[in-house]
XYZ file of C-alpha atoms in Angstrom:
598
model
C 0.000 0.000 0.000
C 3.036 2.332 0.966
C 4.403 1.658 -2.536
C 1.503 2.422 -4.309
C 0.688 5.927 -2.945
C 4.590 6.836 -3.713
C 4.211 5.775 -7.025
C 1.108 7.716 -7.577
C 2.208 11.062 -6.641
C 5.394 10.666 -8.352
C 2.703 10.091 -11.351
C 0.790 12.845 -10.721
C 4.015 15.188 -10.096
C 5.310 14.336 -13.800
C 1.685 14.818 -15.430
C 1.906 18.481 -13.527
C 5.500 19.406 -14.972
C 4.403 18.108 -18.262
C 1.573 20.136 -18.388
C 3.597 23.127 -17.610
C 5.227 22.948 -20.195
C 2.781 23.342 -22.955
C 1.201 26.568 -21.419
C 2.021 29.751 -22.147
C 4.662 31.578 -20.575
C 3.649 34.267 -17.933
C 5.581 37.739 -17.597
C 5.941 39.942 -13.971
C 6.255 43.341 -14.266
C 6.983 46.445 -12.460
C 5.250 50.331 -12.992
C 7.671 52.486 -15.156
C 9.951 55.256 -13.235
C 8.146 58.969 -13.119
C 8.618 62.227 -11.958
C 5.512 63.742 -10.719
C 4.874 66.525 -9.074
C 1.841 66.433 -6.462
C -1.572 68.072 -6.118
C -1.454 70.330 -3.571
C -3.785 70.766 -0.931
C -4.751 74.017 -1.562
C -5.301 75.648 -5.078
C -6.184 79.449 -3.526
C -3.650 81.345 -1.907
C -4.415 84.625 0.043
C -1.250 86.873 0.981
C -1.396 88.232 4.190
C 0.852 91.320 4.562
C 1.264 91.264 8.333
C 2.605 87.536 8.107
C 5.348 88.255 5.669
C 7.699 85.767 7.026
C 4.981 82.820 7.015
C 4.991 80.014 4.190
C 3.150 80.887 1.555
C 3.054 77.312 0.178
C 4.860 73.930 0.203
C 4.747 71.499 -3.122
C 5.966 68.405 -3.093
C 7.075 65.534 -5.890
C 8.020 62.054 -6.850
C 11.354 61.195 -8.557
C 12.146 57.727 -9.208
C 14.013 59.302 -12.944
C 16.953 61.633 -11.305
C 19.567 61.156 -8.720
C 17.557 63.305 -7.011
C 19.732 65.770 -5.748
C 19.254 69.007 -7.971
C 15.951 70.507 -8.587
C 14.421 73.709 -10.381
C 11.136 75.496 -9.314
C 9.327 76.722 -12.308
C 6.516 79.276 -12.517
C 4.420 80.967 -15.686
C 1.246 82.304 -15.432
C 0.479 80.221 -18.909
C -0.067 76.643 -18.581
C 2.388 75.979 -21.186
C 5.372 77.825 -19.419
C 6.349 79.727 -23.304
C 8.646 81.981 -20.122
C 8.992 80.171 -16.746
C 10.570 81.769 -14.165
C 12.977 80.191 -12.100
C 11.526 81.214 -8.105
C 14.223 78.596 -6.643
C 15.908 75.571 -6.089
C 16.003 72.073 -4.204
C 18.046 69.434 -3.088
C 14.805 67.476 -1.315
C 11.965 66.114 -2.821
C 10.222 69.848 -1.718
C 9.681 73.691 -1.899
C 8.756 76.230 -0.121
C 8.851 79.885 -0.042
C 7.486 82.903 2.404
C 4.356 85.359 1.987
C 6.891 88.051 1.413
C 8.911 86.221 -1.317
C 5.815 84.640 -3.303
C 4.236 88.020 -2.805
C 6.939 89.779 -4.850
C 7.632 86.625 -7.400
C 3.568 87.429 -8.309
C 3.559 91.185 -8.782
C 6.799 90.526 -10.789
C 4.732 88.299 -13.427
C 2.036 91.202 -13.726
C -0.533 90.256 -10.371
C -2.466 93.721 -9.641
C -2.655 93.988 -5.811
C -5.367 92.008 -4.171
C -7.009 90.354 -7.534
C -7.159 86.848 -8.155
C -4.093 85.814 -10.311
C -3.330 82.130 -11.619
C -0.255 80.732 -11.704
C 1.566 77.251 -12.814
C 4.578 75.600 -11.650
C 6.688 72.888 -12.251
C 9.545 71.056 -11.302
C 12.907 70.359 -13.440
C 16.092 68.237 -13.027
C 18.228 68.425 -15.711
C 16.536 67.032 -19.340
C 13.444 65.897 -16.724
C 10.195 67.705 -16.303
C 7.273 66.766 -13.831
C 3.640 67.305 -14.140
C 2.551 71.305 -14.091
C 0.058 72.725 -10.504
C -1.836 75.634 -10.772
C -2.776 78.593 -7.560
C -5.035 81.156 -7.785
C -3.357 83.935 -5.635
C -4.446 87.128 -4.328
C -0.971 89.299 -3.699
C -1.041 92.485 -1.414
C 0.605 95.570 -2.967
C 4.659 96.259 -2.124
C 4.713 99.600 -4.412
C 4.589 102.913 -2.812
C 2.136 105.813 -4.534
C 4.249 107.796 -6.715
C 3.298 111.915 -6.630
C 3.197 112.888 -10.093
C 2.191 116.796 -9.342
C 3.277 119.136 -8.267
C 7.217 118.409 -8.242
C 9.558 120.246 -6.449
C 10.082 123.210 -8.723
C 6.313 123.714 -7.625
C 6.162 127.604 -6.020
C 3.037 129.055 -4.486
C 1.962 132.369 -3.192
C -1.212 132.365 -1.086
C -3.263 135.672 -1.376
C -6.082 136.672 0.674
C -8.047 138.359 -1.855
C -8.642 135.013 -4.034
C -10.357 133.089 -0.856
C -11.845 130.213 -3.148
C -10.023 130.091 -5.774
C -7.667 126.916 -6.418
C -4.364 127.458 -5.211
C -2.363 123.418 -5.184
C -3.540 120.261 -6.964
C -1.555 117.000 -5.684
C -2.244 113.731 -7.432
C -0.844 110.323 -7.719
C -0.462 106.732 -9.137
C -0.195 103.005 -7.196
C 0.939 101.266 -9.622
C 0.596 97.902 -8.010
C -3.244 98.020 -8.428
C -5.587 97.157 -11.374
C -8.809 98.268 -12.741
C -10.605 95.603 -11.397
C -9.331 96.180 -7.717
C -12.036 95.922 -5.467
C -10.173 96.567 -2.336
C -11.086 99.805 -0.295
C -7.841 101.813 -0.252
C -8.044 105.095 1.999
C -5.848 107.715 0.569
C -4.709 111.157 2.682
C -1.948 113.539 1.383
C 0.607 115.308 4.594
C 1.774 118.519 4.624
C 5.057 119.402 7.225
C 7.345 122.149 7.605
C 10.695 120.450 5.183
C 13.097 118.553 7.497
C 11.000 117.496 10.288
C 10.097 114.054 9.011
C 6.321 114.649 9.307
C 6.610 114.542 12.702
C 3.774 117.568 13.062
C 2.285 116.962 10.089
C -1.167 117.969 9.079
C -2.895 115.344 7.419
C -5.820 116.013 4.599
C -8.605 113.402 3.542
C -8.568 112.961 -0.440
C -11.018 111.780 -3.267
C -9.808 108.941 -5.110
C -6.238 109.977 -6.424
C -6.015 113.633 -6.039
C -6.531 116.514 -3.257
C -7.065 120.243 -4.406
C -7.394 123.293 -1.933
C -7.889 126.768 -2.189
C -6.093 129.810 -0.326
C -8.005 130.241 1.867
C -7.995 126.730 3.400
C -4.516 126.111 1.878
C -2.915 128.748 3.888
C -4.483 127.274 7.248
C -2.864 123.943 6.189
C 0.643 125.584 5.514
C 0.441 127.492 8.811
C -1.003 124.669 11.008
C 2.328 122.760 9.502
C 4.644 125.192 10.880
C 6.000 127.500 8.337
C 5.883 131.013 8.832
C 3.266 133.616 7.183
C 4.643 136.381 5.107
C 7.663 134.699 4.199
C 8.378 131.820 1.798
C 8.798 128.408 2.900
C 9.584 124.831 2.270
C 6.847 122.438 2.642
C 7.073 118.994 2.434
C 4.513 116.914 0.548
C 3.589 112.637 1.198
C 0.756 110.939 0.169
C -0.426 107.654 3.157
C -2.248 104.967 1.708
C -4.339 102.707 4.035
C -6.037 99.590 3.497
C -7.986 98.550 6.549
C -7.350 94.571 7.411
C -9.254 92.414 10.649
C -5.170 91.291 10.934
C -3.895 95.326 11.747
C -4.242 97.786 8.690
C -1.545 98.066 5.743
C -0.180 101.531 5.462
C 2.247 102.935 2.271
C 3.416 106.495 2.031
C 4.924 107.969 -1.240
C 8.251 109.456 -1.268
C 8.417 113.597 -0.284
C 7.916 116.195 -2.537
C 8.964 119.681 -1.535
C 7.458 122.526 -2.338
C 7.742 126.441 -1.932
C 4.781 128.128 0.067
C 4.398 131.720 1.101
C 1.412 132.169 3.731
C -0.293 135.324 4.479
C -0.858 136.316 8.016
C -3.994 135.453 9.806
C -3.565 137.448 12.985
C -5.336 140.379 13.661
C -4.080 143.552 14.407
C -5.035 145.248 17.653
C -6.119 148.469 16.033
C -7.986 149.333 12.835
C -7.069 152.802 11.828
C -9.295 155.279 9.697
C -7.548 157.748 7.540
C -9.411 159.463 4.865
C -11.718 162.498 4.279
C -14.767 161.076 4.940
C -13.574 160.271 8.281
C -14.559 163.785 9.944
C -11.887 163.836 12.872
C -9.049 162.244 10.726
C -8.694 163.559 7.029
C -5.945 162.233 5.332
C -3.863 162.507 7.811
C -1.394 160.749 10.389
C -2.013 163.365 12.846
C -5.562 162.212 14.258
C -6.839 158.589 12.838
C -9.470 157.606 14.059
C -8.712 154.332 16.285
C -10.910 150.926 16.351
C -9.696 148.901 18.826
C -9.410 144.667 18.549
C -12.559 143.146 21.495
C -12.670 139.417 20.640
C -12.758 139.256 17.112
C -14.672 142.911 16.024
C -13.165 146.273 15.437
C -15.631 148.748 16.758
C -16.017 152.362 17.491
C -17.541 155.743 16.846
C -16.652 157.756 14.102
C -18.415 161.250 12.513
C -18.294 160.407 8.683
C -19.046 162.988 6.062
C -19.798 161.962 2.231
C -15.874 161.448 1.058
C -13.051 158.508 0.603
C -11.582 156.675 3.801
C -9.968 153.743 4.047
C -8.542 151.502 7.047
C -5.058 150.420 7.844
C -3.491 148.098 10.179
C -0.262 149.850 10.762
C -0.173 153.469 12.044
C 1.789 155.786 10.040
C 1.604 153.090 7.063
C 0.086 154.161 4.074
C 0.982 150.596 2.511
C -0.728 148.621 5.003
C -4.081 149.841 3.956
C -7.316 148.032 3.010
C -9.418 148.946 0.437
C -13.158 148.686 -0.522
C -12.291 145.943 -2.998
C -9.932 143.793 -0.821
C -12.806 143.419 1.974
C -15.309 142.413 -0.806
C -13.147 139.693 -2.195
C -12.202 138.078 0.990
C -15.982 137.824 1.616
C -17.412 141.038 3.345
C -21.102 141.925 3.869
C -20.209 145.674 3.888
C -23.027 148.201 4.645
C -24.802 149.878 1.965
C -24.024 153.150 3.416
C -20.333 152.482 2.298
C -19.668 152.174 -1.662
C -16.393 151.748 -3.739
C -15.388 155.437 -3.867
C -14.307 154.408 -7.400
C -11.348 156.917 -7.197
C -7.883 154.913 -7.869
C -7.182 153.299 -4.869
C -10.855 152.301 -4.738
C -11.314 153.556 -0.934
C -14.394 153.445 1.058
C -17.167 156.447 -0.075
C -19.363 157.164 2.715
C -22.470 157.681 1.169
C -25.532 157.958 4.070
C -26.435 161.036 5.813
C -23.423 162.650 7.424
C -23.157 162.341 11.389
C -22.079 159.909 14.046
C -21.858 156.203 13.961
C -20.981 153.482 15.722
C -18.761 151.386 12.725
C -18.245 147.392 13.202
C -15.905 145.567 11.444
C -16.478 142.158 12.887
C -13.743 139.439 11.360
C -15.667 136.383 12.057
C -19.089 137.391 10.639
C -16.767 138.804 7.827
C -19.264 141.983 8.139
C -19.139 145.354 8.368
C -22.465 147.505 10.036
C -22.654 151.087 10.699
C -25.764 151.810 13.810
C -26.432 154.486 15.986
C -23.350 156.506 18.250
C -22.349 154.105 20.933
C -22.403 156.383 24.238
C -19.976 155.297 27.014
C -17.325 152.722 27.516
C -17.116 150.250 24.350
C -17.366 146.854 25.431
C -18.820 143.674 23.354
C -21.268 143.085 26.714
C -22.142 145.827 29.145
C -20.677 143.462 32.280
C -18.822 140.337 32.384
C -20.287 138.201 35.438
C -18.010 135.779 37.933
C -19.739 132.988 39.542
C -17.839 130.303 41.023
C -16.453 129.130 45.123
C -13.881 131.380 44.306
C -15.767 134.440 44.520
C -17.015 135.030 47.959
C -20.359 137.107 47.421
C -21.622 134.363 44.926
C -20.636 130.793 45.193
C -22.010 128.253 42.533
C -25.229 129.593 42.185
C -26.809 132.978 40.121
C -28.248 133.828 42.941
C -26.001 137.068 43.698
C -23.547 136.715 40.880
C -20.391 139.480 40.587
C -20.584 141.752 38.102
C -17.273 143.026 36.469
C -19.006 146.086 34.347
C -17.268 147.528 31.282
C -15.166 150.562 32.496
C -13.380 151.876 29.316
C -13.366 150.347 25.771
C -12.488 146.411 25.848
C -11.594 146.592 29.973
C -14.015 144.859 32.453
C -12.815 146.002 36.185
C -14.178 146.352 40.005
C -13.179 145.286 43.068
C -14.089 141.409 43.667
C -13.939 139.424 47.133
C -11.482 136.396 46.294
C -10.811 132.871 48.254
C -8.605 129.676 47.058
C -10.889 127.716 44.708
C -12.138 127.999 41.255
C -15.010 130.711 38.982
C -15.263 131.169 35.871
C -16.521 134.176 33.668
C -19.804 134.508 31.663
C -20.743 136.871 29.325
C -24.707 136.511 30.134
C -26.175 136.313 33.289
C -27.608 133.287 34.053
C -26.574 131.306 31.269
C -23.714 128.104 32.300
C -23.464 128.403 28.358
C -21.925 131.579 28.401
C -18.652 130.574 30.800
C -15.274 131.400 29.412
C -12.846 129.521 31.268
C -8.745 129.605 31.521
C -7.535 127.607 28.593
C -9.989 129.631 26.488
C -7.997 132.984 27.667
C -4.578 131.173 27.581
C -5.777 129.570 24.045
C -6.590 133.497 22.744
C -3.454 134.777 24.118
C -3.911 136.369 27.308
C -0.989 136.937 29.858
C -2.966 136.075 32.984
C -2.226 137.150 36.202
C -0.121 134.613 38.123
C -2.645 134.527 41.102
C -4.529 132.733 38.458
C -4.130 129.213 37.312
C -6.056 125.979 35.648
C -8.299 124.688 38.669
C -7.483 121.122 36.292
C -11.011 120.553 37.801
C -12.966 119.390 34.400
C -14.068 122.210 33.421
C -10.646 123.825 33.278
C -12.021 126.621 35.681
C -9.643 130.066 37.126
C -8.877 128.848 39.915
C -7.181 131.826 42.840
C -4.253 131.037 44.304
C -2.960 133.621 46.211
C -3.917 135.334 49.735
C -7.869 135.784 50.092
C -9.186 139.272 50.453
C -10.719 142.288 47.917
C -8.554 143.239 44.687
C -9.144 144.520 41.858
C -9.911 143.047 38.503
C -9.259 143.581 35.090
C -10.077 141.786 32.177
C -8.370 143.992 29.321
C -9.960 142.592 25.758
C -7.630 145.207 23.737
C -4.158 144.232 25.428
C -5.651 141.093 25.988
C -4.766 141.170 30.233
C -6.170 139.857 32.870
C -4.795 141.330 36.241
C -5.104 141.775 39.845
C -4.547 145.201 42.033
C -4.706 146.536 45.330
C -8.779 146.819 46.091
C -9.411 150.529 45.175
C -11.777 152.373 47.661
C -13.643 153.715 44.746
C -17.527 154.641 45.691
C -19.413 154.704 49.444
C -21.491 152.003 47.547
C -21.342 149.686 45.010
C -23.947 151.505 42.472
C -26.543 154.257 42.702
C -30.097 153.601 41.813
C -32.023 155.725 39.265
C -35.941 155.563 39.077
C -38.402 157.555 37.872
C -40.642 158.270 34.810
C -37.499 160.212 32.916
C -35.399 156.921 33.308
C -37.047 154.894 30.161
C -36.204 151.280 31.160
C -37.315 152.053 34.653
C -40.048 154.227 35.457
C -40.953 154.764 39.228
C -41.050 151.181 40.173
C -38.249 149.678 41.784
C -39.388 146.406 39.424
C -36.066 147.047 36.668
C -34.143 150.544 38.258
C -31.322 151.413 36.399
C -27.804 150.786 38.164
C -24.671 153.281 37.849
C -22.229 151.035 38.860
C -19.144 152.617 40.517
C -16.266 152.521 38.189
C -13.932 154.358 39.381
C -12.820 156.307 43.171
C -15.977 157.997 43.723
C -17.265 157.786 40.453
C -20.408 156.412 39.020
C -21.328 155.730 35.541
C -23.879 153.983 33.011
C -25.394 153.878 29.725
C -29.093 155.461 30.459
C -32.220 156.037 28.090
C -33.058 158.980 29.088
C -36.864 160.827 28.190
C -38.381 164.200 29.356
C -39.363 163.566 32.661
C -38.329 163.657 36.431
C -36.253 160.742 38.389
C -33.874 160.561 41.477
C -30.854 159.066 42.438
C -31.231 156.476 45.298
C -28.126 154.844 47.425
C -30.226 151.357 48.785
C -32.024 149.224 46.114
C -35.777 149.226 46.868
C -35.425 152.252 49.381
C -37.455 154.992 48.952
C -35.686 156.520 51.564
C -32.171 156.633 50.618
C -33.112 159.375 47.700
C -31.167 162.188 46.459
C -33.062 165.110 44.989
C -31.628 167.949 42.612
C -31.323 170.356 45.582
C -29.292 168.166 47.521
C -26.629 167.878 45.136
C -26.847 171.467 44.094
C -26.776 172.405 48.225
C -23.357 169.867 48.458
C -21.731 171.814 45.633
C -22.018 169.632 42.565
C -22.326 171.661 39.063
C -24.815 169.482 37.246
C -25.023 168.980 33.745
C -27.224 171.396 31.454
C -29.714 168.692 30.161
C -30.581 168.136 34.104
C -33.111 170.382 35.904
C -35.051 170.789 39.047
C -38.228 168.984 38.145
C -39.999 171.341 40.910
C -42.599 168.787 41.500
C -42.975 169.281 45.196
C -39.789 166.273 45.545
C -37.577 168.794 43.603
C -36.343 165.926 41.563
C -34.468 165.539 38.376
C -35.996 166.562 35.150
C -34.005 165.607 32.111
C -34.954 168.644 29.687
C -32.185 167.483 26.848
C -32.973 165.439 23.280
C -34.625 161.917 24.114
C -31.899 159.035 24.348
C -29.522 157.040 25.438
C -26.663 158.738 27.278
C -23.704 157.537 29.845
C -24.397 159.467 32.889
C -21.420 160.017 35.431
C -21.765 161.108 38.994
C -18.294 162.365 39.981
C -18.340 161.884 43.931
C -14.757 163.383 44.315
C -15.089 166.676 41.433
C -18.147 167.522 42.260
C -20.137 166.892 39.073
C -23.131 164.991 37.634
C -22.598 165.062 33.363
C -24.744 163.307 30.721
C -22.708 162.767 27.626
């Protein structure tokens, strides 16, 4: 049995290797060798400008042709690389490169700043080329704007009398962007005084790719940048370029251009002066000009005008500093129609009303000048200045009993005031927390303050007094533009007189409104009064019939009393004002002896 199973798979093994042999023959083979570069991951690429040192991308490949040990990158914005670019090289089977490097590589094959841009590469080694990938990739721009006017033979003169007209166009280019840029690129142009590096510059919002001012608003540019008016200057010109980004925002700034600027002056004078022939009391003459002194930002006084040529000037005894009818109408005047282009060669002012006396206002800001009624008394833009504040001992922070600092000669606000160490403030209407004017607003107009006087830093930037409490007397000086403190002058027995009585318009003979003559000076008393045919008297205690001074009094203590002022013989012997109906400042001189209406 043992012999017969060896035999038969010895059989069977021979019928097997027989049969082999009359088959076919079978071949084993292996995939041919290839270089191939991979897919990558990504096929969009967005270039982040505040991640310039990042990896842009990675790409990877498959050599099984080269040794493997030198390798091209190739890139074309063509699939069928007609001109490649070699970005790099390899000795690994990958290739990377930053945000910053891929950034430029794109703009260099003709990208436009944030548009989508598609580009191919490849890798070589030697004779062998892999498989081409493609990105789309949206670049950020490197390019700065370029200023193509004005250059720097670019001179300017800025005139006053051409307010509005154009006086500096600045464009530009940024070349890295295309037409089809849909990114939001915020462009501002900067103007600095040469040499400083723009470290004060002003900066100006533009439209699109240019910025155009006019004198007016030029000069304000040039002066807020530092250079000086009435001289020429160099001026240095940038344009910034922002695009806002979620990452932090991507700013560019052209190179400088320099420029030559002259400004005109902007600061007022602190006295208008009328020469001329229609100016009654001056002529054309240096002798007597009439003088219109700076409050605020108005030129104001009376003058007697007569139906002749005048003109103003802001120098005295400077026939080339004058202003003419024409100059004031092309900066922007309202000028009153009693005043005309006198049409005579130097186009003056030609008064051309009824002659007399007038109160003339030449108010800068309003850019207007009025003519009204004589102005009788001290010339002040408010009749009192008020003080309310801790600081002030009669008042406190209420308007219950606020100070009043009446005007006392043209553009000066004085009187004695109670002080203690804390904080007031001025107002120009009583009543009215709108009205304060506080110390950085004197300091900001150019004031020299008192140094008793500083910031209370308190939040409202009140005065705040720091030296030793008591009485003094205070000056606010709108001409010289002072504010001072003096020895308390014993000026008056009281702080006003009273007038009441039918001849005293606003007041009648009710102690409702009486009329106040504050004291404003030792012994004297004075006010603007509207005055009308009829008796009054003077009183010493508000509301106090019995403090009254009649005519005969003052005629028994010696006083020679003004012409227009009578006995009114009505059985109180009171004042009877016999003159023309109006308003008048009357003055009762304690210390001469005299009682005037003027």
């Amino acid at each position: 049995m043992k012999i017969n199973k060896i035999s038969a798979f010895i059989l069977s093994l021979f019928l097997v290797l027989v049969a082999c042999e009359t088959e076919e023959s079978i071949d084993i083979t292996s995939p041919d060798a290839s270089f191939t570069l991979l897919e990558p991951s990504i096929s969009n690429i967005n270039l982040n400008y505040n991640l310039p040192n990042n990896e842009a991308f990675t790409i990877v490949w498959n050599d099984q042709l080269t040794s493997g040990d030198s390798y091209m990158i190739e890139l074309s914005p063509d699939a069928l690389f007609e001109s490649p670019t070699v970005i790099g090289s390899s000795t690994t089977d990958r290739f990377t490169m930053t945000v910053a490097d891929f950034n430029s590589t794109v703009l260099g094959e003709g990208a436009a700043a944030f548009e989508p841009f598609t580009v191919f590469m490849r890798v070589t080694s030697g004779s062998e080329i892999s498989n081409s990938v493609s990105f789309s990739v949206s670049s950020y721009s490197e390019a700065e704007p370029v200023i193509t006017t004005p250059d720097s033979s670019f001179s300017l003169v800025l005139l006053e009398t051409t307010p509005n007209d154009e006086a500096i166009s600045v464009t530009w280019e940024d070349p890295d962007f295309g037409e089809n840029s849909s990114v939001d690129v915020i462009y501002e142009v900067q103007f600095a005084e040469a040499g400083t590096d723009f470290a004060g510059a002003v900066t100006e919002t533009a439209t699109d790719m240019s910025f155009s001012s006019t004198h007016e608003l030029f000069n304000e540019t040039v002066l807020n940048a530092g250079l000086a008016a009435e001289e020429a200057g160099s001026l240095d010109i940038r344009v910034k370029a922002t695009i806002e980004m979620d990452a932090g925002n991507m700013e560019r700034f052209s190179e400088a251009v320099t420029i030559t600027v002259t400004a005109y002056s902007v600061e007022l004078a602190p006295v208008l002066y009328v020469v001329g022939a229609g100016a009654a009391d001056a002529g054309w003459s240096w002798d007597t000009p009439v003088e219109l002194p700076l409050q605020g930002t108005k030129y104001s006084g009376n003058i007697n005008l007569v139906n002749d040529a005048f003109r103003f000037f802001t120098v005295n005894n400077d026939w080339g500093s004058g202003l003419n009818y024409p100059y004031y109408e092309s900066v922007g005047y309202t000028i009153d129609s009693n005043l005309a282009n006198a049409m005579d060669g130097d186009s003056n002012f030609q008064f051309v009303g009824t002659p007399g006396e007038y109160f003339i206002e030449i108010d800068t800001d309003a850019k207007t000048i009025t003519l009204g009624p004589p102005v009788v008394g001290p010339n002040c833009n408010f009749d009192q200045l008020w003080l309310v504040g801790a600081g002030i001992v009669d008042t406190g922070w209420s308007w219950d009993t606020p100070v009043a600092l009446p005007c006392t000669g043209n553009g000066t606000y004085s009187g004695n005031v109670a002080l203690t160490n804390d904080a007031f403030r001025f107002f120009s209407v009583n009543n009215d927390w709108g009205t304060g004017t506080n110390y950085p607003t004197y300091e900001g107009n150019g004031y020299t303050i008192d140094s008793n006087f500083n910031n209370a830093m308190d939040g409202d930037s009140n005065f705040f007094f720091n030296g030793t409490p008591g009485t003094y007397f205070l000056t606010v000086d709108d001409i010289n533009k002072t504010i001072t403190l003096g020895p308390e002058q014993l000026q008056c027995d009281f702080e006003q007189l009273w007038m009441v009585g039918a001849g005293v318009v606003d007041a009648g003979w009710s102690w409702d409104t009486p009329v106040a003559l504050p004291c404003t000076g030792a012994g004297v008393y004075s006010g603007s009064v509207a005055l009308t045919n009829d008796a009054f008297r003077f009183f010493t205690v508000n509301n106090d019939w019995g403090t009254g001074i009649n005519y005969p009094t003052y005629e028994a203590d010696g006083y020679t009393i003004d012409s227009d002022l009578i006995n009114a013989m009505d059985g109180d012997s009171n004042f009877f004002f016999n003159g023309t109906p109006g308003t008048y400042t009357v003055t009762v001189d304690t210390g001469n002896l005299t009682i005037t209406v003027e």
